[in-house]
mmCIF file of C-alpha atoms in Angstrom:
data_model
loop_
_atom_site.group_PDB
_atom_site.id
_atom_site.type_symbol
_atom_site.label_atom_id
_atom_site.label_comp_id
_atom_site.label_asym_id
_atom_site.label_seq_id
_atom_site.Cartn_x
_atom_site.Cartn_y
_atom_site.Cartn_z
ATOM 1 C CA UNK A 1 0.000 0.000 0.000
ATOM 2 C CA UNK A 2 1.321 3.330 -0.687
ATOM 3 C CA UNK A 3 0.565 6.060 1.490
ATOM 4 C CA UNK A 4 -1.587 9.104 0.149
ATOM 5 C CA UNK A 5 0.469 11.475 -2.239
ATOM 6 C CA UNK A 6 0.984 14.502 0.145
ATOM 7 C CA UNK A 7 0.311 17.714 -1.793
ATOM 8 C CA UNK A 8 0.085 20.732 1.280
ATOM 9 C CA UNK A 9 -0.311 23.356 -1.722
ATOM 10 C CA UNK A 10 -3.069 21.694 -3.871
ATOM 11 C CA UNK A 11 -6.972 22.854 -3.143
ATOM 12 C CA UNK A 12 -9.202 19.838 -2.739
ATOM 13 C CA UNK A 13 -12.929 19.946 -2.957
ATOM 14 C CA UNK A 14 -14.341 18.830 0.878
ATOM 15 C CA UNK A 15 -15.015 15.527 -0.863
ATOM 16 C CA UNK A 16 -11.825 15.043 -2.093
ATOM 17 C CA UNK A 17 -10.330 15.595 1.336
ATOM 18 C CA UNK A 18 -12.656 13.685 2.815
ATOM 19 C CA UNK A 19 -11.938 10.831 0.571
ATOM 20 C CA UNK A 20 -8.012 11.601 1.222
ATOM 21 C CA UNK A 21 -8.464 11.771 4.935
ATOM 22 C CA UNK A 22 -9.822 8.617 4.878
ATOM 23 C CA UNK A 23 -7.669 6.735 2.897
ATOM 24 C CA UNK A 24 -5.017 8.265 4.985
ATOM 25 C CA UNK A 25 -6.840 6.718 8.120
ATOM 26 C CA UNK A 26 -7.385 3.745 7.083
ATOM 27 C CA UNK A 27 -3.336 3.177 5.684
ATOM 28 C CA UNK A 28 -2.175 4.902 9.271
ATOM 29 C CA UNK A 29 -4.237 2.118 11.028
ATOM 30 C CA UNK A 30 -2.353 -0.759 9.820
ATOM 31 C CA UNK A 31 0.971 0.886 9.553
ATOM 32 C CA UNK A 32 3.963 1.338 12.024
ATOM 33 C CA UNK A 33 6.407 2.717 10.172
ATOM 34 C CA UNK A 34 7.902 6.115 11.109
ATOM 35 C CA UNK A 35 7.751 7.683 7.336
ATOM 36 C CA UNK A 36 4.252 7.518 7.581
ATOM 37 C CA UNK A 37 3.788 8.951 10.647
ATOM 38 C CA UNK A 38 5.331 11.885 9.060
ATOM 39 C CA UNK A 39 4.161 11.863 5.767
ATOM 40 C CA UNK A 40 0.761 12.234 7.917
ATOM 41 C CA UNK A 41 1.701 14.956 10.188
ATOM 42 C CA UNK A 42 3.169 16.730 7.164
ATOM 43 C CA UNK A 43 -0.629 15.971 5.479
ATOM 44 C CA UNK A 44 -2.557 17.161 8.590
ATOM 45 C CA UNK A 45 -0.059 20.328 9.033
ATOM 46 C CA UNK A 46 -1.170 21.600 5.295
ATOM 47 C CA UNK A 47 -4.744 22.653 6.530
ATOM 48 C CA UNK A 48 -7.071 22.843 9.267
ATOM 49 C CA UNK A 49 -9.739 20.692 6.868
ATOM 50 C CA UNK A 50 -7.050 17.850 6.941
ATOM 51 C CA UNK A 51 -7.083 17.590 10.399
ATOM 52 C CA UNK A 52 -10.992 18.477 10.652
ATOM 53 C CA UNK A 53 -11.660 15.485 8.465
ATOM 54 C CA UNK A 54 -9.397 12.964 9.858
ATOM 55 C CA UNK A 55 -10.697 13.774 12.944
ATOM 56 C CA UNK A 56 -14.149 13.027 11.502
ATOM 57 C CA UNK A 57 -13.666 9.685 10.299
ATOM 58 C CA UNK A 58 -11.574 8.855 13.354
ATOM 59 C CA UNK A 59 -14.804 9.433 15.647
ATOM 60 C CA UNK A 60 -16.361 7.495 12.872
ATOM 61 C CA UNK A 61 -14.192 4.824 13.363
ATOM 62 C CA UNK A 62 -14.834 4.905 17.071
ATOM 63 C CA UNK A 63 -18.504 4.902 16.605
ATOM 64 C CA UNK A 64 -18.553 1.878 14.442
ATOM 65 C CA UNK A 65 -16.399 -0.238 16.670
ATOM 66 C CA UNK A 66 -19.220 0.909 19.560
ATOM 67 C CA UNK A 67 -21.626 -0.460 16.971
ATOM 68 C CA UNK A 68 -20.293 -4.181 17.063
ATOM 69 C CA UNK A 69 -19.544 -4.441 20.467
ATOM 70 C CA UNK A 70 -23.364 -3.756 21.124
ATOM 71 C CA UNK A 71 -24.111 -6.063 18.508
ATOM 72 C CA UNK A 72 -21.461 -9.213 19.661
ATOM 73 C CA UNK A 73 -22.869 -8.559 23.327
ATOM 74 C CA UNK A 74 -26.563 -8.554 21.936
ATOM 75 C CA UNK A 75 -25.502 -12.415 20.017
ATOM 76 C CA UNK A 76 -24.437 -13.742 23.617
ATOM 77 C CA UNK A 77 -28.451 -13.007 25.156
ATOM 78 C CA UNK A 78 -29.980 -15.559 27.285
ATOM 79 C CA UNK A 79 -31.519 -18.781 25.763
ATOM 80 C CA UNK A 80 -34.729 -17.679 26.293
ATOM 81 C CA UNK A 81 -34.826 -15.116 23.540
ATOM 82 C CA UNK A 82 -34.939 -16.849 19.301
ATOM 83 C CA UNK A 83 -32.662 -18.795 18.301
ATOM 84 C CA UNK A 84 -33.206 -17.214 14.680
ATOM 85 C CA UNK A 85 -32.672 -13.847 16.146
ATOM 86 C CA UNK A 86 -29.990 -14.584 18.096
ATOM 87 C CA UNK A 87 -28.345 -16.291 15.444
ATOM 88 C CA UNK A 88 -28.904 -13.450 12.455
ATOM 89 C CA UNK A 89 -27.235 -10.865 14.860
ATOM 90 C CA UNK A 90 -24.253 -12.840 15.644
ATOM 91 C CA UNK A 91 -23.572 -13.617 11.760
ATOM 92 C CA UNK A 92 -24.502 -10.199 10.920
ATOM 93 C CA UNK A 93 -21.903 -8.470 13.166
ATOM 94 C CA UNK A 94 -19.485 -11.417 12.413
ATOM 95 C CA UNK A 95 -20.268 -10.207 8.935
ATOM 96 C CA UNK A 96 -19.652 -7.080 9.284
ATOM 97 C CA UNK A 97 -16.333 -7.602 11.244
ATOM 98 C CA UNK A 98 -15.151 -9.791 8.668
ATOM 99 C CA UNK A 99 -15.925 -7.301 6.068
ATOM 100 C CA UNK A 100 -13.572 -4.197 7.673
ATOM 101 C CA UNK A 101 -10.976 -6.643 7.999
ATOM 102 C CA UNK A 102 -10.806 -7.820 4.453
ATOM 103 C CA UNK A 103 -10.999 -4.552 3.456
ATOM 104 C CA UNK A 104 -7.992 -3.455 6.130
ATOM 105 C CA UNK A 105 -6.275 -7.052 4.537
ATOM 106 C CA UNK A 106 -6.611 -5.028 0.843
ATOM 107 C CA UNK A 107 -5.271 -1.796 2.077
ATOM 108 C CA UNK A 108 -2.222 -2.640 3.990
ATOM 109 C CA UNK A 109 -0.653 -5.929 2.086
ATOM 110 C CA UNK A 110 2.871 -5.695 1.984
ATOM 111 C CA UNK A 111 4.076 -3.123 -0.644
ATOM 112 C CA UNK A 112 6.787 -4.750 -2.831
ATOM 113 C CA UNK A 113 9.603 -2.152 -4.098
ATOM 114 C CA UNK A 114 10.817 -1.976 -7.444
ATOM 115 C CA UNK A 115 13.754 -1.334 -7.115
ATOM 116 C CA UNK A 116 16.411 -1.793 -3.717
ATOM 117 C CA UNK A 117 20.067 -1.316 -3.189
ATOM 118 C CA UNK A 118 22.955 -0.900 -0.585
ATOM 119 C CA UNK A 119 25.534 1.311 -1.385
ATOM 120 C CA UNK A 120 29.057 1.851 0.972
ATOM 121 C CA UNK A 121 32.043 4.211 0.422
ATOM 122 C CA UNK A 122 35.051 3.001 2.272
ATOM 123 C CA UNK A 123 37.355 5.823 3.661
ATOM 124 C CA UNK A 124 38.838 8.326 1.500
ATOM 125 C CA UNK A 125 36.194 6.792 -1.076
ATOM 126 C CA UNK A 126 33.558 9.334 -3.266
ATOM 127 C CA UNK A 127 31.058 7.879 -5.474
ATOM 128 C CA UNK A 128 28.551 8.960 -8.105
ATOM 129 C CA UNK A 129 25.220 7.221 -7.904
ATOM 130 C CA UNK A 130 22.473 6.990 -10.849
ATOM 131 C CA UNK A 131 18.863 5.943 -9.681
ATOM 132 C CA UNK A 132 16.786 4.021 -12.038
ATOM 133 C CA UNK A 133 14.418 7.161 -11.610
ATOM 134 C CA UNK A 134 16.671 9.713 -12.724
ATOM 135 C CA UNK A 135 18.110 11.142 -9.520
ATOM 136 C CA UNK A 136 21.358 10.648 -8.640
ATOM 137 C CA UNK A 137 23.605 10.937 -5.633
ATOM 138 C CA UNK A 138 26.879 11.548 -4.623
ATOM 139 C CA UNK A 139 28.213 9.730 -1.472
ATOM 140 C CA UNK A 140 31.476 11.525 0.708
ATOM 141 C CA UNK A 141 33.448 8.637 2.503
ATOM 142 C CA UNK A 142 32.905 6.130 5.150
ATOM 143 C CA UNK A 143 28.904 6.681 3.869
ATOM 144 C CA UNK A 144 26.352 4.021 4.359
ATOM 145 C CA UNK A 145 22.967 4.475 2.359
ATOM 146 C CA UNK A 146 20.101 2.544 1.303
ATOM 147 C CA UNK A 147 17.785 3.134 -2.033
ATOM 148 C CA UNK A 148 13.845 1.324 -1.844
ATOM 149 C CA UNK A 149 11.781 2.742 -4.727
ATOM 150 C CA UNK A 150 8.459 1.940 -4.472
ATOM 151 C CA UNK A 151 5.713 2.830 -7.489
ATOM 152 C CA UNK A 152 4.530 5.682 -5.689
ATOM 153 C CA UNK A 153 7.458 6.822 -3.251
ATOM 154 C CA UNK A 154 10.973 6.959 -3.081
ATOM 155 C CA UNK A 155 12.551 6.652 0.050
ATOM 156 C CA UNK A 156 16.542 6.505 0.915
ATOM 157 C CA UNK A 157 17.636 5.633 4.589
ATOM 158 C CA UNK A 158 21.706 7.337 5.313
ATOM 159 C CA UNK A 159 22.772 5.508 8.505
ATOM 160 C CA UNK A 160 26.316 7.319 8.396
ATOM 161 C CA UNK A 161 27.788 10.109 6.250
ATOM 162 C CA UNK A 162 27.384 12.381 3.692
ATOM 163 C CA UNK A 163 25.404 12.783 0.420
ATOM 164 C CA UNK A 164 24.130 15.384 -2.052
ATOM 165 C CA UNK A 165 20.682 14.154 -3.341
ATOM 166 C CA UNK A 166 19.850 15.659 -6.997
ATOM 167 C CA UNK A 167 16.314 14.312 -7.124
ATOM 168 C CA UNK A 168 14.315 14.364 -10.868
ATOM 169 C CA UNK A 169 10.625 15.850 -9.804
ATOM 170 C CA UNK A 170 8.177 13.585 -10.123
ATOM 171 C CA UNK A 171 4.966 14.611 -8.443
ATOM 172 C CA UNK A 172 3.625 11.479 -7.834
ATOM 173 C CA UNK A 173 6.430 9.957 -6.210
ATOM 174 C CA UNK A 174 7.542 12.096 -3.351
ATOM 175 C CA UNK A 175 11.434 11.678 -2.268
ATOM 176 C CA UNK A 176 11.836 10.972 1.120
ATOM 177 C CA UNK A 177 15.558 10.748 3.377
ATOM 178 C CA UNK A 178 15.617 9.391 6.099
ATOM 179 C CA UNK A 179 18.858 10.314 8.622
ATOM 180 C CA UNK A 180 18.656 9.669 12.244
ATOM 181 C CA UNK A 181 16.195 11.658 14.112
ATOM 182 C CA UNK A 182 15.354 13.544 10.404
ATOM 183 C CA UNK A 183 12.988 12.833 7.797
ATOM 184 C CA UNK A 184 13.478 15.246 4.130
ATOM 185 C CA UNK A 185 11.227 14.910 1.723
ATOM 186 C CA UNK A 186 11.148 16.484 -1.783
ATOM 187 C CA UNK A 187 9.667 15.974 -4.949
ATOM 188 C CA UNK A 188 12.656 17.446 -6.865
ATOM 189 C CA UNK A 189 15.260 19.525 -5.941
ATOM 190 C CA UNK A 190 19.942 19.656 -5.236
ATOM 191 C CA UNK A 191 20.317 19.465 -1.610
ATOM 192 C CA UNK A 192 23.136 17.977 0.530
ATOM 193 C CA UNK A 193 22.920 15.697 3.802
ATOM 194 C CA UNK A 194 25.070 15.340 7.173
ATOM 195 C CA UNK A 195 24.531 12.574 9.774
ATOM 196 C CA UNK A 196 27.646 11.006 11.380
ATOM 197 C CA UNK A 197 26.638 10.614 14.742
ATOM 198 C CA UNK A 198 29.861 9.546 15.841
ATOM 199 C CA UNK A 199 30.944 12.787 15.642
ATOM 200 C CA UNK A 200 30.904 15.396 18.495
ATOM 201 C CA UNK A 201 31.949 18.250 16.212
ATOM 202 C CA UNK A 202 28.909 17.770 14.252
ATOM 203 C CA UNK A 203 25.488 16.142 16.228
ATOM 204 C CA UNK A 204 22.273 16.018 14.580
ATOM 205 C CA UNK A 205 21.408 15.969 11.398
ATOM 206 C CA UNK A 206 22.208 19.064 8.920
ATOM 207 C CA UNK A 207 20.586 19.815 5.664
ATOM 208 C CA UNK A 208 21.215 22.566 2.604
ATOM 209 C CA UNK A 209 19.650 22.839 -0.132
ATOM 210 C CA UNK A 210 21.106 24.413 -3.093
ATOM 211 C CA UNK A 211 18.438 24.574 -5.319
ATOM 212 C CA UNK A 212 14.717 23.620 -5.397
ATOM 213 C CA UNK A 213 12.718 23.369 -1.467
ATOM 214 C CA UNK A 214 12.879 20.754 0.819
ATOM 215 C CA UNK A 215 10.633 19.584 4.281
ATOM 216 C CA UNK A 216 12.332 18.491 7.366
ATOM 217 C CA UNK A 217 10.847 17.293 10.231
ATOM 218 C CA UNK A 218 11.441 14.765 13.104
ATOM 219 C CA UNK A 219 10.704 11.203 13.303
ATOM 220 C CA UNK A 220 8.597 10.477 15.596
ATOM 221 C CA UNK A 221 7.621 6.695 17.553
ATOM 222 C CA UNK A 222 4.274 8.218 18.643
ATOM 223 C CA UNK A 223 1.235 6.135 18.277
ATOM 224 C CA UNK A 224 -0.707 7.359 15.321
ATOM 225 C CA UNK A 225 -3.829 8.198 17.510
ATOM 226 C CA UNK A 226 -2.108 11.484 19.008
ATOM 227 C CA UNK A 227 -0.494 12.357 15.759
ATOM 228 C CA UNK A 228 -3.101 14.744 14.469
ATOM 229 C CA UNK A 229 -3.463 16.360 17.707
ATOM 230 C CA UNK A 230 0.287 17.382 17.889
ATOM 231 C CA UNK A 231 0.657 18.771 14.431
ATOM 232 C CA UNK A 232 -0.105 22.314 15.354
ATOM 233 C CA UNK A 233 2.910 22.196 17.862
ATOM 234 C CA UNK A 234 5.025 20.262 15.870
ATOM 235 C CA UNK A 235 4.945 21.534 11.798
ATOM 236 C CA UNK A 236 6.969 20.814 9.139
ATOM 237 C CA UNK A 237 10.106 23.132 8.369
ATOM 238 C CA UNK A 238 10.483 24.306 4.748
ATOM 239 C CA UNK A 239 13.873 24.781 3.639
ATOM 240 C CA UNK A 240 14.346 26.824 0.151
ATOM 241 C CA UNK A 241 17.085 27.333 -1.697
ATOM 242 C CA UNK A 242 20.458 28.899 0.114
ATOM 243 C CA UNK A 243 18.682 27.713 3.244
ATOM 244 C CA UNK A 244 20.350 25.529 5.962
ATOM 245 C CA UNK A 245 19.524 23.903 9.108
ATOM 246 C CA UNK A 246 20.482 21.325 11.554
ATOM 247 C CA UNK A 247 18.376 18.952 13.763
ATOM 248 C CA UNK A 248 19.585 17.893 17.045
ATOM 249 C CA UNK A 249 19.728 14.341 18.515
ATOM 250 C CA UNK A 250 16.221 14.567 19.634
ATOM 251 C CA UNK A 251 14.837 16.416 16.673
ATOM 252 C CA UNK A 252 14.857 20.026 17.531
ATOM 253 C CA UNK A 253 15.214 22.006 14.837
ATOM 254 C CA UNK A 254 17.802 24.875 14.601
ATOM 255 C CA UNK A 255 16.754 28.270 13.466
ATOM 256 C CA UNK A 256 16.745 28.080 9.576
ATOM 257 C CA UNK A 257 20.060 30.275 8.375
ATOM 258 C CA UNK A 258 20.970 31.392 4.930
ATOM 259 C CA UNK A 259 23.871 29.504 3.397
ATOM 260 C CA UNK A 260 26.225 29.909 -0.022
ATOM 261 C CA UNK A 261 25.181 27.710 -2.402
ATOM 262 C CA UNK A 262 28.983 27.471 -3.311
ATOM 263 C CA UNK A 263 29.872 26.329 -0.095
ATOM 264 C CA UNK A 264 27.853 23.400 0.218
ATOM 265 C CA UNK A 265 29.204 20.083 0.713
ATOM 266 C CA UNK A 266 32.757 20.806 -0.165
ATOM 267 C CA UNK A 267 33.699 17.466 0.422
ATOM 268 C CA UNK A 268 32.441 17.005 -3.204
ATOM 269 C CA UNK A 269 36.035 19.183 -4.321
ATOM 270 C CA UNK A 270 38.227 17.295 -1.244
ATOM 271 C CA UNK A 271 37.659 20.023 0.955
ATOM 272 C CA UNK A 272 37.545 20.057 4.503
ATOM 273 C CA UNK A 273 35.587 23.545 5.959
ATOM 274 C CA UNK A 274 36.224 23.855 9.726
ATOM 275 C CA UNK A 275 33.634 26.638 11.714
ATOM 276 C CA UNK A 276 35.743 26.793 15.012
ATOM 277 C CA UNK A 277 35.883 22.532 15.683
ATOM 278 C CA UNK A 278 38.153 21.191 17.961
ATOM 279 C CA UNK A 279 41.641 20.681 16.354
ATOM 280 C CA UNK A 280 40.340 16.866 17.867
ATOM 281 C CA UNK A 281 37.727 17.205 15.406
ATOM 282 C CA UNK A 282 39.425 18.470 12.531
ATOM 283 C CA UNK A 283 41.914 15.552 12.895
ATOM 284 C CA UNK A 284 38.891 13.441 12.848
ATOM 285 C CA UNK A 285 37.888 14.791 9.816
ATOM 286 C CA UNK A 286 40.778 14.318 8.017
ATOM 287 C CA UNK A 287 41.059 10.346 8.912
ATOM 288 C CA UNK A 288 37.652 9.934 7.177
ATOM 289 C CA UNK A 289 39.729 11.237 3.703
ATOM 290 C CA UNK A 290 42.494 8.502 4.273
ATOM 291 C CA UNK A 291 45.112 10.615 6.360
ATOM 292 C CA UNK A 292 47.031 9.027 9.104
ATOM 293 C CA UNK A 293 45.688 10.383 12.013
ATOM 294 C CA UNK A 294 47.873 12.153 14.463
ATOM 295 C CA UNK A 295 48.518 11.650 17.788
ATOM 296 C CA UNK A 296 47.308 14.443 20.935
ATOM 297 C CA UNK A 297 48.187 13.613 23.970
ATOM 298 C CA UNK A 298 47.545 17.301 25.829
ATOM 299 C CA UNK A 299 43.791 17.608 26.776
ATOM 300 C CA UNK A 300 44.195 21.105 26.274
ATOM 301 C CA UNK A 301 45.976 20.896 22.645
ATOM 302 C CA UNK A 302 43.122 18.832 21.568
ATOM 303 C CA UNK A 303 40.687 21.076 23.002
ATOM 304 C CA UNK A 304 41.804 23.965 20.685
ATOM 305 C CA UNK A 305 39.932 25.654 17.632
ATOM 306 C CA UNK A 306 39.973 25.293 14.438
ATOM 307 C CA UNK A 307 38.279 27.522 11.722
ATOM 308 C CA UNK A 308 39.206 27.660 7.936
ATOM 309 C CA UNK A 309 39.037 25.402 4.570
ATOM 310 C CA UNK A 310 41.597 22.941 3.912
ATOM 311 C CA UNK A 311 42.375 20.041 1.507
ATOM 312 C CA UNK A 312 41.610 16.924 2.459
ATOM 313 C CA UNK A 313 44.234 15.149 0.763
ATOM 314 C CA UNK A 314 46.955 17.352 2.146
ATOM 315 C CA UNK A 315 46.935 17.023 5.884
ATOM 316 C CA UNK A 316 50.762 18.156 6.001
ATOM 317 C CA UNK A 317 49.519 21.473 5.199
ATOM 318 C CA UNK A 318 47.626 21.421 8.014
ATOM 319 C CA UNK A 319 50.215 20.793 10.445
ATOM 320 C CA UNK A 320 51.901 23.138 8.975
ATOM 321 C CA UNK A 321 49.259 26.001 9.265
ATOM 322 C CA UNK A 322 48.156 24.880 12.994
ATOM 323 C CA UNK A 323 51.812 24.793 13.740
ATOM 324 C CA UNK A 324 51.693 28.598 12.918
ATOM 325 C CA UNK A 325 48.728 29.626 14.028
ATOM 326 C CA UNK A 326 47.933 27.327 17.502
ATOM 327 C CA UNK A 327 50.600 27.476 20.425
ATOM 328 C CA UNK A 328 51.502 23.837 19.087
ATOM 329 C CA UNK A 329 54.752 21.986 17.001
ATOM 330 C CA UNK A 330 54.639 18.637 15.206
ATOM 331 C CA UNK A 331 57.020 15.993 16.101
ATOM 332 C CA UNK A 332 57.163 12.893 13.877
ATOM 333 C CA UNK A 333 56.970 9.612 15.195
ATOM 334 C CA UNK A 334 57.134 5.993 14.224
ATOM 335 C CA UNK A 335 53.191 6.202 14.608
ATOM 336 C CA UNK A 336 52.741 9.135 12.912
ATOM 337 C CA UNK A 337 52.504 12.704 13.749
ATOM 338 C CA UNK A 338 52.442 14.033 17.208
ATOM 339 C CA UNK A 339 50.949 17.676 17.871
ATOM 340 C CA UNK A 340 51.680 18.768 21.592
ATOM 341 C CA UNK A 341 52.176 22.440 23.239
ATOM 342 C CA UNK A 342 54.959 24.534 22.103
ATOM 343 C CA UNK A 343 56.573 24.661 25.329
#
């Protein structure tokens, strides 16, 4: 089953909301997957008459399954009432339970995708990725990703790294990315993604797009029966072009901030851009390129900060800078080098 095409911007009759709300009801029932639960809120966020209509068949819902309780407890009345009677309510509630569920079976069989794959960049690796759809992708190293397309949604799950997602617009197959505590979706659009959450220097989940709009909000493990109610509190953030944000650990998003197009992702030309990191960090950086990492032994030395853009393939430039720049010198050892104070 695919979930309803989610369209905030387009103007439905009430019947055609109505219709939407309820096929959105009826595919939330039976599914526990977190993209849906956002690909709802992000539905029910897009106008009060979403969430007035969900609402509606949700008491409808309720009001039905009232319905056959009354008539299953009616069924088990004394012997001394008919047989016949008896019997015709039992079948026609059992009936009519039967009949929701084989129309729940229809809605929410197993969706098969058309199209899956695993793709891993080892360190110091970049890669180019074509989609059988007509996106493509561009993986930094040590990344981790996975590609389901589905015929009416594409959806790509980044464990670890770095990518730049060019997605081809197709309105009736949204795009969705799925990073830690963040969910992007798109229908087409250039926008780049960072989640390495082994990394201290850079927590969350951050997101620029270059060109086109994206939606980010947070995953969420909350049953579906509170999700319409938390909308309002919760919305969607849009993200347009030369727009950045990040989203923390527990998916708070940062205040959106204007970013240079040019500057995004340069890991894509082997740079390394460093906004006051730790030089701990920066080293860190560096080993996911390939360098030998260096050895701090000083608290303090690693505790110092780093700004500027370097090349990732030329970490003996850095030393040489830091040496300069930072109250540190580089000694070379048999392990590698060694950055302590300049005593």
């Amino acid at each position: 089953m695919t979930a309803p095409a989610n369209n905030p911007t387009a103007a439905l009759p009430d019947s055609a909301i109505d219709d939407e709300a309820l096929e959105w009801f009826v595919h939330r029932m039976g599914s526990h997957a977190d993209s849906d639960d956002q690909a709802l809120l992000a539905w029910l966020a897009a106008s009060p008459a979403h969430r007035r209509a969900y609402a509606r068949w949700e008491e409808e819902w309720l009001a039905l399954d009232a319905i056959q309780t009354e008539a299953i407890a009616r069924s088990a009345q004394p012997a001394a009432q008919s047989s016949r009677r008896r019997t015709r309510r039992w079948v026609g509630a059992a009936l009519t339970c039967c009949g929701m569920f084989a129309a729940v079976a229809l809605w929410f069989r197993p969706e098969t995708p058309q199209y899956t794959h695993h793709y891993a960049t080892h360190i110091g690796e970049q890669v180019d990725i074509a989609l059988p759809d007509g996106s493509a992708i561009t993986l930094d190293a040590d990344t981790s990703l996975d590609v389901s397309l589905f015929a009416g949604r594409r959806r790509v799950t980044l464990p670890e790294g770095q990518a730049v997602f060019h997605v081809r617009a197709d309105a009736t197959r949204p795009f969705e990315v799925i990073a830690g505590p963040a969910r992007i979706t798109v229908l087409g659009t250039r926008f780049a993604v960072r989640h390495t959450p082994g990394s201290s220097a850079y927590p969350g989940v951050h997101i620029a797009v270059e060109s086109g709009h994206v939606q980010v909000a947070a995953t969420t493990s909350r049953s579906w029966r509170t999700l319409w109610r938390e909308v309002q509190s919760s919305p969607p953030v849009e993200l347009l072009q030369g727009q950045q944000l990040t989203l923390s650990t527990t998916g708070s998003p940062s205040p959106v901030m204007p970013v240079d197009a040019a500057s995004i992702a340069a890991w894509r030309r082997r740079q390394l851009s460093f906004d006051n990191i730790t030089l701990q960090d920066a080293l860190a950086e560096f080993a996911r390129y390939g360098s030998v990492n260096a050895q701090i032994r000083d608290h303090n030395v690693a505790s110092l900060r780093v700004t500027g853009t370097f090349d990732a393939d030329n970490p003996q430039a850095f030393y040489r800078l830091i040496a300069k720049v930072l109250p540190v010198r580089i000694q070379q050892t048999t392990k590698g080098p060694l950055i302590e104070a300049n005593s």
